[in-house]
Amino acid sequence: MFLLPVSFSINADYFFLQFTIPIDNGDSVKNAEADSQRTLYPYVTGTSIVAIKYKDGVLMASDMGGSYGSTLRYKNIERMKAIGKHSLLGASGEISDFQEILRYLDELVLNDNMWDDGNSLGPKEVHNYLTRVMYNRRNKFNPLWNTLVLGGVKNGESYLGMVSMIGVSFEDNHVATGFGNHLARPILRDEWHADLSFEDGVKLLEKCMRVLLYRDRSAINKLQIAKITEEGVTVSQPYSLKTFWEFKAFNNPTAGAEGSW
Amino acid sequence: MTKQHANWSPYDNNGGTCVAIAGSDYCVIAADTRMSTGYSILSRDYSKIHNCKADKAVLSSSGFQADVKALQKVLKSRHLVYQHQHNKQMSCPAMAQLLSNTLYFKRFFPYYAFNVLGGLDEEGKGCVFTYDAVGSYEKVGYSAQGSGSTLIMPFLDNQLKSPSPLLLPAQDAITPLSEPEAVDLVKTVFASATERDIYTGDKLEIMILKADGIRTEVMELRKTLSECWQHTLSIVLIRISTLGSLCYLELCLKFSCVVNRFSFSYL
């Protein structure tokens, strides 16, 4: 078995080669699959997003890291963006797919604005649009490798929902993606209640983010908290959480079993 | 170079159970409201029942929720078109056939949805249709689908004593139970399934269809296993504390609180 270059295209700085692997019966369908351009695995990924409904709207927290496998490659990625007037989108998973989704949503919001009819897309509509996009990409076996969190307020009603990369979606009072689902959700189930004040909401999110910081390998200590209310979206400046490492056992780890090296 | 295998699956099982029972002039459709993925719970309040905006047919589906949602959307829009073209609502048997065809249409990339369609037929009697993922269906007197179906179906067979489908002439499988009795049976059946099936629980949504309209009831189900065990544990702890020290008791109580927090934990 040997590889044959089939087509060349030169693009600015680099060569881009496409290979087909010769298959016994030369079936064109199989050939097409062999040089598939579909997503196989994610490259640069963001970790969890945690979000809760509170008294005035929705609060969302994420860190600013972008991991390239086990390397922490990027430390300044904003994984939460405002969509239109009423929504806030947070994404975990493949960062480039998130940027692609932002392009789709840009077009959606632009078309919505061009109608100029006084109506604007609410969070429910954006959530539904995203669910359809994710589901249809999954149907074509070329998923957008993200888990999205969509929060917003319109006409006094808060909305918070989530979509996974294969199109599973739901809404709830609190959501978390990735590791957050395992570590943060139990804390939220215990301590969330309706009509949280802003300060209590932030404290609750910080509690969740701290646990994630301690226990999630891909989390970094640089987070943002975004707030969306009837007035609009504000994304905070990045800041870090206080952590505690002065446990006695950490100071002298071999205290119980001294070795010779 | 071997062909790459995808490391993601287009399917996921979000769990849940659906049940329907047909009576002489009513139909009961019930489903739990838990949506899970793997060993995590995604939502404790997600409805699996969809009424297709039809008076006489209600669809309940468990399985992969993205496919279920898409399937329900397709049926809803086809029903709307039918109403525009025929100036009337679809009957339950018609909806049953439509659902079967819709499922088979995706025979080679199926909707991972396990459906139970309940409603009233043309004569006003209850009817239940049960499906597999690719559209084979059957009119029955009662059915259960989903993760708890293996626990529920044998019990329904025992309680509702359906005549054998092989008998000739064909006998109607409609239960002689009254509507309150059937609703009670459904509640019992879900309470039992919740005990042993980790994907069933949280809340039970029941829809009762009758000629004059649809009524909805909601019942709470067990959320965690430790809701019952905590009582047993506290009795055991009191016994231990008389033997041992107080701090051991404290440790056990803390453990039971942690256990309460995590969805599928068990002792």
mmCIF file of N, CA, C and O in Angstrom, chain A residues 89-175:
data_model
loop_
_atom_site.group_PDB
_atom_site.id
_atom_site.type_symbol
_atom_site.label_atom_id
_atom_site.label_comp_id
_atom_site.label_asym_id
_atom_site.label_seq_id
_atom_site.Cartn_x
_atom_site.Cartn_y
_atom_site.Cartn_z
ATOM 1 N N LEU A 89 -23.767 33.672 24.638
ATOM 2 C CA LEU A 89 -23.380 32.301 24.267
ATOM 3 C C LEU A 89 -22.038 31.950 24.875
ATOM 4 O O LEU A 89 -21.078 32.709 24.754
ATOM 5 N N GLY A 90 -21.981 30.795 25.556
ATOM 6 C CA GLY A 90 -20.703 30.303 26.057
ATOM 7 C C GLY A 90 -20.438 28.960 25.420
ATOM 8 O O GLY A 90 -21.364 28.186 25.185
ATOM 9 N N ALA A 91 -19.168 28.659 25.123
ATOM 10 C CA ALA A 91 -18.863 27.401 24.459
ATOM 11 C C ALA A 91 -17.684 26.709 25.103
ATOM 12 O O ALA A 91 -16.707 27.334 25.485
ATOM 13 N N SER A 92 -17.795 25.371 25.198
ATOM 14 C CA SER A 92 -16.631 24.581 25.546
ATOM 15 C C SER A 92 -16.400 23.652 24.374
ATOM 16 O O SER A 92 -17.288 23.415 23.565
ATOM 17 N N GLY A 93 -15.198 23.102 24.277
ATOM 18 C CA GLY A 93 -14.866 22.248 23.142
ATOM 19 C C GLY A 93 -13.981 22.986 22.162
ATOM 20 O O GLY A 93 -13.275 23.927 22.509
ATOM 21 N N GLU A 94 -14.038 22.581 20.916
ATOM 22 C CA GLU A 94 -13.147 23.096 19.876
ATOM 23 C C GLU A 94 -13.355 24.591 19.656
ATOM 24 O O GLU A 94 -14.455 25.045 19.337
ATOM 25 N N ILE A 95 -12.278 25.362 19.798
ATOM 26 C CA ILE A 95 -12.384 26.826 19.725
ATOM 27 C C ILE A 95 -12.682 27.287 18.300
ATOM 28 O O ILE A 95 -13.457 28.222 18.082
ATOM 29 N N SER A 96 -12.069 26.632 17.316
ATOM 30 C CA SER A 96 -12.300 27.074 15.940
ATOM 31 C C SER A 96 -13.757 26.852 15.534
ATOM 32 O O SER A 96 -14.335 27.660 14.816
ATOM 33 N N ASP A 97 -14.361 25.757 16.028
ATOM 34 C CA ASP A 97 -15.784 25.529 15.743
ATOM 35 C C ASP A 97 -16.642 26.583 16.421
ATOM 36 O O ASP A 97 -17.668 26.998 15.878
ATOM 37 N N PHE A 98 -16.233 27.019 17.617
ATOM 38 C CA PHE A 98 -16.955 28.102 18.296
ATOM 39 C C PHE A 98 -16.911 29.371 17.454
ATOM 40 O O PHE A 98 -17.915 30.073 17.284
ATOM 41 N N GLN A 99 -15.737 29.651 16.872
ATOM 42 C CA GLN A 99 -15.614 30.856 16.046
ATOM 43 C C GLN A 99 -16.484 30.745 14.805
ATOM 44 O O GLN A 99 -17.072 31.722 14.353
ATOM 45 N N GLU A 100 -16.585 29.526 14.270
ATOM 46 C CA GLU A 100 -17.461 29.295 13.113
ATOM 47 C C GLU A 100 -18.916 29.552 13.485
ATOM 48 O O GLU A 100 -19.668 30.175 12.739
ATOM 49 N N ILE A 101 -19.301 29.068 14.678
ATOM 50 C CA ILE A 101 -20.672 29.286 15.153
ATOM 51 C C ILE A 101 -20.950 30.771 15.316
ATOM 52 O O ILE A 101 -22.031 31.267 14.986
ATOM 53 N N LEU A 102 -19.956 31.521 15.813
ATOM 54 C CA LEU A 102 -20.138 32.970 15.959
ATOM 55 C C LEU A 102 -20.373 33.617 14.594
ATOM 56 O O LEU A 102 -21.167 34.558 14.474
ATOM 57 N N ARG A 103 -19.694 33.095 13.553
ATOM 58 C CA ARG A 103 -19.918 33.631 12.203
ATOM 59 C C ARG A 103 -21.349 33.359 11.736
ATOM 60 O O ARG A 103 -22.023 34.222 11.184
ATOM 61 N N TYR A 104 -21.834 32.117 11.989
ATOM 62 C CA TYR A 104 -23.218 31.791 11.625
ATOM 63 C C TYR A 104 -24.194 32.730 12.345
ATOM 64 O O TYR A 104 -25.159 33.232 11.773
ATOM 65 N N LEU A 105 -23.917 32.956 13.647
ATOM 66 C CA LEU A 105 -24.843 33.768 14.435
ATOM 67 C C LEU A 105 -24.781 35.225 14.020
ATOM 68 O O LEU A 105 -25.782 35.935 14.048
ATOM 69 N N ASP A 106 -23.595 35.669 13.611
ATOM 70 C CA ASP A 106 -23.453 37.030 13.084
ATOM 71 C C ASP A 106 -24.391 37.250 11.910
ATOM 72 O O ASP A 106 -25.107 38.256 11.836
ATOM 73 N N GLU A 107 -24.388 36.251 11.007
ATOM 74 C CA GLU A 107 -25.237 36.347 9.825
ATOM 75 C C GLU A 107 -26.712 36.347 10.240
ATOM 76 O O GLU A 107 -27.515 37.117 9.726
ATOM 77 N N LEU A 108 -27.035 35.485 11.208
ATOM 78 C CA LEU A 108 -28.424 35.391 11.685
ATOM 79 C C LEU A 108 -28.886 36.721 12.271
ATOM 80 O O LEU A 108 -29.964 37.223 11.958
ATOM 81 N N VAL A 109 -28.031 37.313 13.103
ATOM 82 C CA VAL A 109 -28.400 38.571 13.759
ATOM 83 C C VAL A 109 -28.479 39.700 12.728
ATOM 84 O O VAL A 109 -29.370 40.557 12.791
ATOM 85 N N LEU A 110 -27.559 39.655 11.753
ATOM 86 C CA LEU A 110 -27.587 40.676 10.712
ATOM 87 C C LEU A 110 -28.897 40.644 9.943
ATOM 88 O O LEU A 110 -29.551 41.668 9.741
ATOM 89 N N ASN A 111 -29.299 39.432 9.535
ATOM 90 C CA ASN A 111 -30.561 39.302 8.813
ATOM 91 C C ASN A 111 -31.734 39.733 9.666
ATOM 92 O O ASN A 111 -32.684 40.346 9.181
ATOM 93 N N ASP A 112 -31.668 39.418 10.968
ATOM 94 C CA ASP A 112 -32.731 39.833 11.874
ATOM 95 C C ASP A 112 -32.811 41.359 11.949
ATOM 96 O O ASP A 112 -33.894 41.946 11.943
ATOM 97 N N ASN A 113 -31.645 42.016 12.028
ATOM 98 C CA ASN A 113 -31.626 43.476 12.101
ATOM 99 C C ASN A 113 -32.099 44.120 10.809
ATOM 100 O O ASN A 113 -32.731 45.173 10.813
ATOM 101 N N MET A 114 -31.781 43.465 9.682
ATOM 102 C CA MET A 114 -32.133 44.053 8.386
ATOM 103 C C MET A 114 -33.637 44.141 8.187
ATOM 104 O O MET A 114 -34.124 44.971 7.439
ATOM 105 N N TRP A 115 -34.399 43.293 8.846
ATOM 106 C CA TRP A 115 -35.860 43.377 8.765
ATOM 107 C C TRP A 115 -36.346 44.725 9.314
ATOM 108 O O TRP A 115 -37.347 45.257 8.860
ATOM 109 N N ASP A 116 -35.592 45.224 10.302
ATOM 110 C CA ASP A 116 -35.873 46.539 10.876
ATOM 111 C C ASP A 116 -37.354 46.677 11.249
ATOM 112 O O ASP A 116 -38.016 47.668 10.939
ATOM 113 N N ASP A 117 -37.866 45.648 11.926
ATOM 114 C CA ASP A 117 -39.305 45.670 12.224
ATOM 115 C C ASP A 117 -39.588 45.785 13.706
ATOM 116 O O ASP A 117 -40.693 45.545 14.158
ATOM 117 N N GLY A 118 -38.552 46.117 14.483
ATOM 118 C CA GLY A 118 -38.776 46.271 15.909
ATOM 119 C C GLY A 118 -38.697 44.970 16.680
ATOM 120 O O GLY A 118 -38.638 44.971 17.902
ATOM 121 N N ASN A 119 -38.708 43.812 15.966
ATOM 122 C CA ASN A 119 -38.558 42.531 16.653
ATOM 123 C C ASN A 119 -37.099 42.145 16.705
ATOM 124 O O ASN A 119 -36.320 42.496 15.834
ATOM 125 N N SER A 120 -36.730 41.399 17.717
ATOM 126 C CA SER A 120 -35.345 40.921 17.771
ATOM 127 C C SER A 120 -35.324 39.496 18.298
ATOM 128 O O SER A 120 -36.209 39.087 19.049
ATOM 129 N N LEU A 121 -34.302 38.764 17.879
ATOM 130 C CA LEU A 121 -34.190 37.357 18.263
ATOM 131 C C LEU A 121 -33.973 37.228 19.756
ATOM 132 O O LEU A 121 -33.060 37.821 20.313
ATOM 133 N N GLY A 122 -34.827 36.424 20.393
ATOM 134 C CA GLY A 122 -34.660 36.189 21.828
ATOM 135 C C GLY A 122 -33.794 34.972 22.074
ATOM 136 O O GLY A 122 -33.437 34.247 21.137
ATOM 137 N N PRO A 123 -33.462 34.693 23.329
ATOM 138 C CA PRO A 123 -32.583 33.551 23.627
ATOM 139 C C PRO A 123 -33.204 32.215 23.230
ATOM 140 O O PRO A 123 -32.488 31.318 22.774
ATOM 141 N N LYS A 124 -34.538 32.109 23.335
ATOM 142 C CA LYS A 124 -35.190 30.850 22.954
ATOM 143 C C LYS A 124 -34.990 30.563 21.474
ATOM 144 O O LYS A 124 -34.740 29.419 21.076
ATOM 145 N N GLU A 125 -35.104 31.630 20.666
ATOM 146 C CA GLU A 125 -34.950 31.453 19.221
ATOM 147 C C GLU A 125 -33.518 31.077 18.865
ATOM 148 O O GLU A 125 -33.263 30.198 18.042
ATOM 149 N N VAL A 126 -32.559 31.773 19.501
ATOM 150 C CA VAL A 126 -31.152 31.481 19.214
ATOM 151 C C VAL A 126 -30.817 30.056 19.644
ATOM 152 O O VAL A 126 -30.107 29.327 18.942
ATOM 153 N N HIS A 127 -31.350 29.645 20.802
ATOM 154 C CA HIS A 127 -31.103 28.281 21.287
ATOM 155 C C HIS A 127 -31.646 27.266 20.299
ATOM 156 O O HIS A 127 -30.997 26.256 19.988
ATOM 157 N N ASN A 128 -32.846 27.520 19.787
ATOM 158 C CA ASN A 128 -33.444 26.605 18.822
ATOM 159 C C ASN A 128 -32.609 26.551 17.545
ATOM 160 O O ASN A 128 -32.349 25.470 17.011
ATOM 161 N N TYR A 129 -32.148 27.709 17.081
ATOM 162 C CA TYR A 129 -31.318 27.772 15.877
ATOM 163 C C TYR A 129 -30.045 26.947 16.070
ATOM 164 O O TYR A 129 -29.664 26.138 15.223
ATOM 165 N N LEU A 130 -29.400 27.135 17.224
ATOM 166 C CA LEU A 130 -28.158 26.410 17.487
ATOM 167 C C LEU A 130 -28.397 24.911 17.564
ATOM 168 O O LEU A 130 -27.605 24.120 17.048
ATOM 169 N N THR A 131 -29.516 24.516 18.195
ATOM 170 C CA THR A 131 -29.837 23.085 18.277
ATOM 171 C C THR A 131 -29.955 22.499 16.883
ATOM 172 O O THR A 131 -29.409 21.423 16.596
ATOM 173 N N ARG A 132 -30.665 23.223 15.991
ATOM 174 C CA ARG A 132 -30.827 22.727 14.612
ATOM 175 C C ARG A 132 -29.492 22.638 13.893
ATOM 176 O O ARG A 132 -29.213 21.673 13.161
ATOM 177 N N VAL A 133 -28.654 23.658 14.061
ATOM 178 C CA VAL A 133 -27.342 23.656 13.401
ATOM 179 C C VAL A 133 -26.518 22.457 13.873
ATOM 180 O O VAL A 133 -25.973 21.696 13.053
ATOM 181 N N MET A 134 -26.448 22.266 15.189
ATOM 182 C CA MET A 134 -25.638 21.172 15.733
ATOM 183 C C MET A 134 -26.184 19.815 15.286
ATOM 184 O O MET A 134 -25.428 18.916 14.915
ATOM 185 N N TYR A 135 -27.498 19.681 15.294
ATOM 186 C CA TYR A 135 -28.111 18.406 14.915
ATOM 187 C C TYR A 135 -27.861 18.101 13.452
ATOM 188 O O TYR A 135 -27.530 16.964 13.078
ATOM 189 N N ASN A 136 -28.002 19.117 12.600
ATOM 190 C CA ASN A 136 -27.804 18.874 11.176
ATOM 191 C C ASN A 136 -26.356 18.574 10.838
ATOM 192 O O ASN A 136 -26.074 17.745 9.961
ATOM 193 N N ARG A 137 -25.418 19.195 11.547
ATOM 194 C CA ARG A 137 -24.010 18.857 11.306
ATOM 195 C C ARG A 137 -23.741 17.414 11.741
ATOM 196 O O ARG A 137 -22.981 16.689 11.108
ATOM 197 N N ARG A 138 -24.375 16.984 12.833
ATOM 198 C CA ARG A 138 -24.210 15.614 13.312
ATOM 199 C C ARG A 138 -24.794 14.641 12.294
ATOM 200 O O ARG A 138 -24.227 13.578 12.045
ATOM 201 N N ASN A 139 -25.899 15.037 11.663
ATOM 202 C CA ASN A 139 -26.509 14.180 10.639
ATOM 203 C C ASN A 139 -25.589 13.968 9.456
ATOM 204 O O ASN A 139 -25.622 12.926 8.814
ATOM 205 N N LYS A 140 -24.764 14.974 9.140
ATOM 206 C CA LYS A 140 -23.825 14.863 8.024
ATOM 207 C C LYS A 140 -22.505 14.263 8.481
ATOM 208 O O LYS A 140 -21.531 14.267 7.743
ATOM 209 N N PHE A 141 -22.464 13.767 9.725
ATOM 210 C CA PHE A 141 -21.252 13.151 10.276
ATOM 211 C C PHE A 141 -20.076 14.118 10.293
ATOM 212 O O PHE A 141 -18.927 13.701 10.216
ATOM 213 N N ASN A 142 -20.346 15.403 10.413
ATOM 214 C CA ASN A 142 -19.293 16.404 10.482
ATOM 215 C C ASN A 142 -19.619 17.397 11.588
ATOM 216 O O ASN A 142 -19.935 18.554 11.325
ATOM 217 N N PRO A 143 -19.524 16.942 12.845
ATOM 218 C CA PRO A 143 -20.050 17.758 13.926
ATOM 219 C C PRO A 143 -19.200 18.981 14.231
ATOM 220 O O PRO A 143 -18.000 19.009 13.942
ATOM 221 N N LEU A 144 -19.863 19.979 14.819
ATOM 222 C CA LEU A 144 -19.144 21.086 15.427
ATOM 223 C C LEU A 144 -18.860 20.629 16.848
ATOM 224 O O LEU A 144 -19.774 20.383 17.627
ATOM 225 N N TRP A 145 -17.596 20.505 17.151
ATOM 226 C CA TRP A 145 -17.212 19.830 18.397
ATOM 227 C C TRP A 145 -17.326 20.772 19.600
ATOM 228 O O TRP A 145 -16.314 21.132 20.216
ATOM 229 N N ASN A 146 -18.550 21.170 19.929
ATOM 230 C CA ASN A 146 -18.761 22.102 21.047
ATOM 231 C C ASN A 146 -19.926 21.664 21.897
ATOM 232 O O ASN A 146 -20.851 21.021 21.417
ATOM 233 N N THR A 147 -19.879 22.062 23.165
ATOM 234 C CA THR A 147 -21.095 22.048 23.970
ATOM 235 C C THR A 147 -21.388 23.512 24.287
ATOM 236 O O THR A 147 -20.547 24.210 24.856
ATOM 237 N N LEU A 148 -22.561 23.960 23.869
ATOM 238 C CA LEU A 148 -22.879 25.390 23.943
ATOM 239 C C LEU A 148 -23.839 25.678 25.083
ATOM 240 O O LEU A 148 -24.733 24.886 25.357
ATOM 241 N N VAL A 149 -23.635 26.831 25.731
ATOM 242 C CA VAL A 149 -24.569 27.279 26.763
ATOM 243 C C VAL A 149 -25.149 28.607 26.295
ATOM 244 O O VAL A 149 -24.421 29.536 25.956
ATOM 245 N N LEU A 150 -26.489 28.669 26.272
ATOM 246 C CA LEU A 150 -27.130 29.876 25.759
ATOM 247 C C LEU A 150 -27.990 30.461 26.863
ATOM 248 O O LEU A 150 -28.905 29.802 27.357
ATOM 249 N N GLY A 151 -27.672 31.690 27.288
ATOM 250 C CA GLY A 151 -28.471 32.321 28.334
ATOM 251 C C GLY A 151 -28.980 33.653 27.844
ATOM 252 O O GLY A 151 -28.394 34.266 26.954
ATOM 253 N N GLY A 152 -30.081 34.114 28.409
ATOM 254 C CA GLY A 152 -30.570 35.419 27.990
ATOM 255 C C GLY A 152 -31.805 35.844 28.734
ATOM 256 O O GLY A 152 -32.388 35.085 29.507
ATOM 257 N N VAL A 153 -32.178 37.111 28.494
ATOM 258 C CA VAL A 153 -33.389 37.671 29.099
ATOM 259 C C VAL A 153 -34.139 38.424 28.024
ATOM 260 O O VAL A 153 -33.551 39.222 27.310
ATOM 261 N N LYS A 154 -35.428 38.149 27.914
ATOM 262 C CA LYS A 154 -36.239 38.940 26.993
ATOM 263 C C LYS A 154 -37.610 39.144 27.613
ATOM 264 O O LYS A 154 -38.222 38.185 28.084
ATOM 265 N N ASN A 155 -38.056 40.396 27.617
ATOM 266 C CA ASN A 155 -39.361 40.728 28.201
ATOM 267 C C ASN A 155 -39.493 40.207 29.621
ATOM 268 O O ASN A 155 -40.523 39.648 30.005
ATOM 269 N N GLY A 156 -38.415 40.369 30.385
ATOM 270 C CA GLY A 156 -38.456 39.989 31.787
ATOM 271 C C GLY A 156 -38.281 38.514 32.070
ATOM 272 O O GLY A 156 -38.116 38.119 33.218
ATOM 273 N N GLU A 157 -38.305 37.686 30.998
ATOM 274 C CA GLU A 157 -38.174 36.247 31.258
ATOM 275 C C GLU A 157 -36.756 35.791 31.011
ATOM 276 O O GLU A 157 -36.220 35.995 29.918
ATOM 277 N N SER A 158 -36.160 35.119 32.031
ATOM 278 C CA SER A 158 -34.805 34.594 31.840
ATOM 279 C C SER A 158 -34.879 33.243 31.171
ATOM 280 O O SER A 158 -35.847 32.493 31.341
ATOM 281 N N TYR A 159 -33.829 32.935 30.436
ATOM 282 C CA TYR A 159 -33.780 31.654 29.738
ATOM 283 C C TYR A 159 -32.363 31.123 29.810
ATOM 284 O O TYR A 159 -31.407 31.869 29.643
ATOM 285 N N LEU A 160 -32.223 29.842 30.065
ATOM 286 C CA LEU A 160 -30.883 29.242 30.101
ATOM 287 C C LEU A 160 -30.962 27.846 29.533
ATOM 288 O O LEU A 160 -31.741 27.018 30.004
ATOM 289 N N GLY A 161 -30.178 27.583 28.496
ATOM 290 C CA GLY A 161 -30.239 26.271 27.865
ATOM 291 C C GLY A 161 -28.865 25.804 27.421
ATOM 292 O O GLY A 161 -27.902 26.563 27.450
ATOM 293 N N MET A 162 -28.811 24.554 27.011
ATOM 294 C CA MET A 162 -27.543 23.954 26.625
ATOM 295 C C MET A 162 -27.748 23.090 25.382
ATOM 296 O O MET A 162 -28.811 22.487 25.216
ATOM 297 N N VAL A 163 -26.752 23.038 24.479
ATOM 298 C CA VAL A 163 -26.794 22.126 23.330
ATOM 299 C C VAL A 163 -25.489 21.372 23.273
ATOM 300 O O VAL A 163 -24.429 21.981 23.374
ATOM 301 N N SER A 164 -25.560 20.063 23.050
ATOM 302 C CA SER A 164 -24.323 19.299 22.949
ATOM 303 C C SER A 164 -23.921 19.147 21.488
ATOM 304 O O SER A 164 -24.653 19.555 20.590
ATOM 305 N N MET A 165 -22.777 18.522 21.231
ATOM 306 C CA MET A 165 -22.277 18.459 19.860
ATOM 307 C C MET A 165 -23.101 17.546 18.966
ATOM 308 O O MET A 165 -23.020 17.649 17.747
ATOM 309 N N ILE A 166 -23.913 16.641 19.585
ATOM 310 C CA ILE A 166 -24.762 15.818 18.721
ATOM 311 C C ILE A 166 -26.207 16.305 18.702
ATOM 312 O O ILE A 166 -27.082 15.652 18.180
ATOM 313 N N GLY A 167 -26.444 17.470 19.283
ATOM 314 C CA GLY A 167 -27.768 18.074 19.147
ATOM 315 C C GLY A 167 -28.719 17.861 20.299
ATOM 316 O O GLY A 167 -29.884 18.220 20.211
ATOM 317 N N VAL A 168 -28.241 17.257 21.397
ATOM 318 C CA VAL A 168 -29.091 17.079 22.572
ATOM 319 C C VAL A 168 -29.228 18.431 23.263
ATOM 320 O O VAL A 168 -28.229 19.055 23.598
ATOM 321 N N SER A 169 -30.450 18.875 23.472
ATOM 322 C CA SER A 169 -30.609 20.194 24.090
ATOM 323 C C SER A 169 -31.672 20.169 25.166
ATOM 324 O O SER A 169 -32.584 19.338 25.130
ATOM 325 N N PHE A 170 -31.537 21.054 26.121
ATOM 326 C CA PHE A 170 -32.528 21.175 27.172
ATOM 327 C C PHE A 170 -32.335 22.521 27.837
ATOM 328 O O PHE A 170 -31.326 23.182 27.627
ATOM 329 N N GLU A 171 -33.314 22.948 28.636
ATOM 330 C CA GLU A 171 -33.118 24.174 29.399
ATOM 331 C C GLU A 171 -33.338 23.868 30.865
ATOM 332 O O GLU A 171 -34.068 22.939 31.212
ATOM 333 N N ASP A 172 -32.713 24.637 31.715
ATOM 334 C CA ASP A 172 -32.795 24.385 33.149
ATOM 335 C C ASP A 172 -32.399 25.649 33.897
ATOM 336 O O ASP A 172 -31.997 26.631 33.293
ATOM 337 N N ASN A 173 -32.500 25.620 35.223
ATOM 338 C CA ASN A 173 -32.139 26.793 36.014
ATOM 339 C C ASN A 173 -30.631 26.955 36.160
ATOM 340 O O ASN A 173 -30.145 28.034 36.477
ATOM 341 N N HIS A 174 -29.909 25.859 35.963
ATOM 342 C CA HIS A 174 -28.448 25.928 36.033
ATOM 343 C C HIS A 174 -27.903 24.852 35.113
ATOM 344 O O HIS A 174 -28.455 23.754 35.011
ATOM 345 N N VAL A 175 -26.832 25.187 34.392
ATOM 346 C CA VAL A 175 -26.217 24.218 33.484
ATOM 347 C C VAL A 175 -24.707 24.282 33.625
ATOM 348 O O VAL A 175 -24.154 25.286 34.064
#
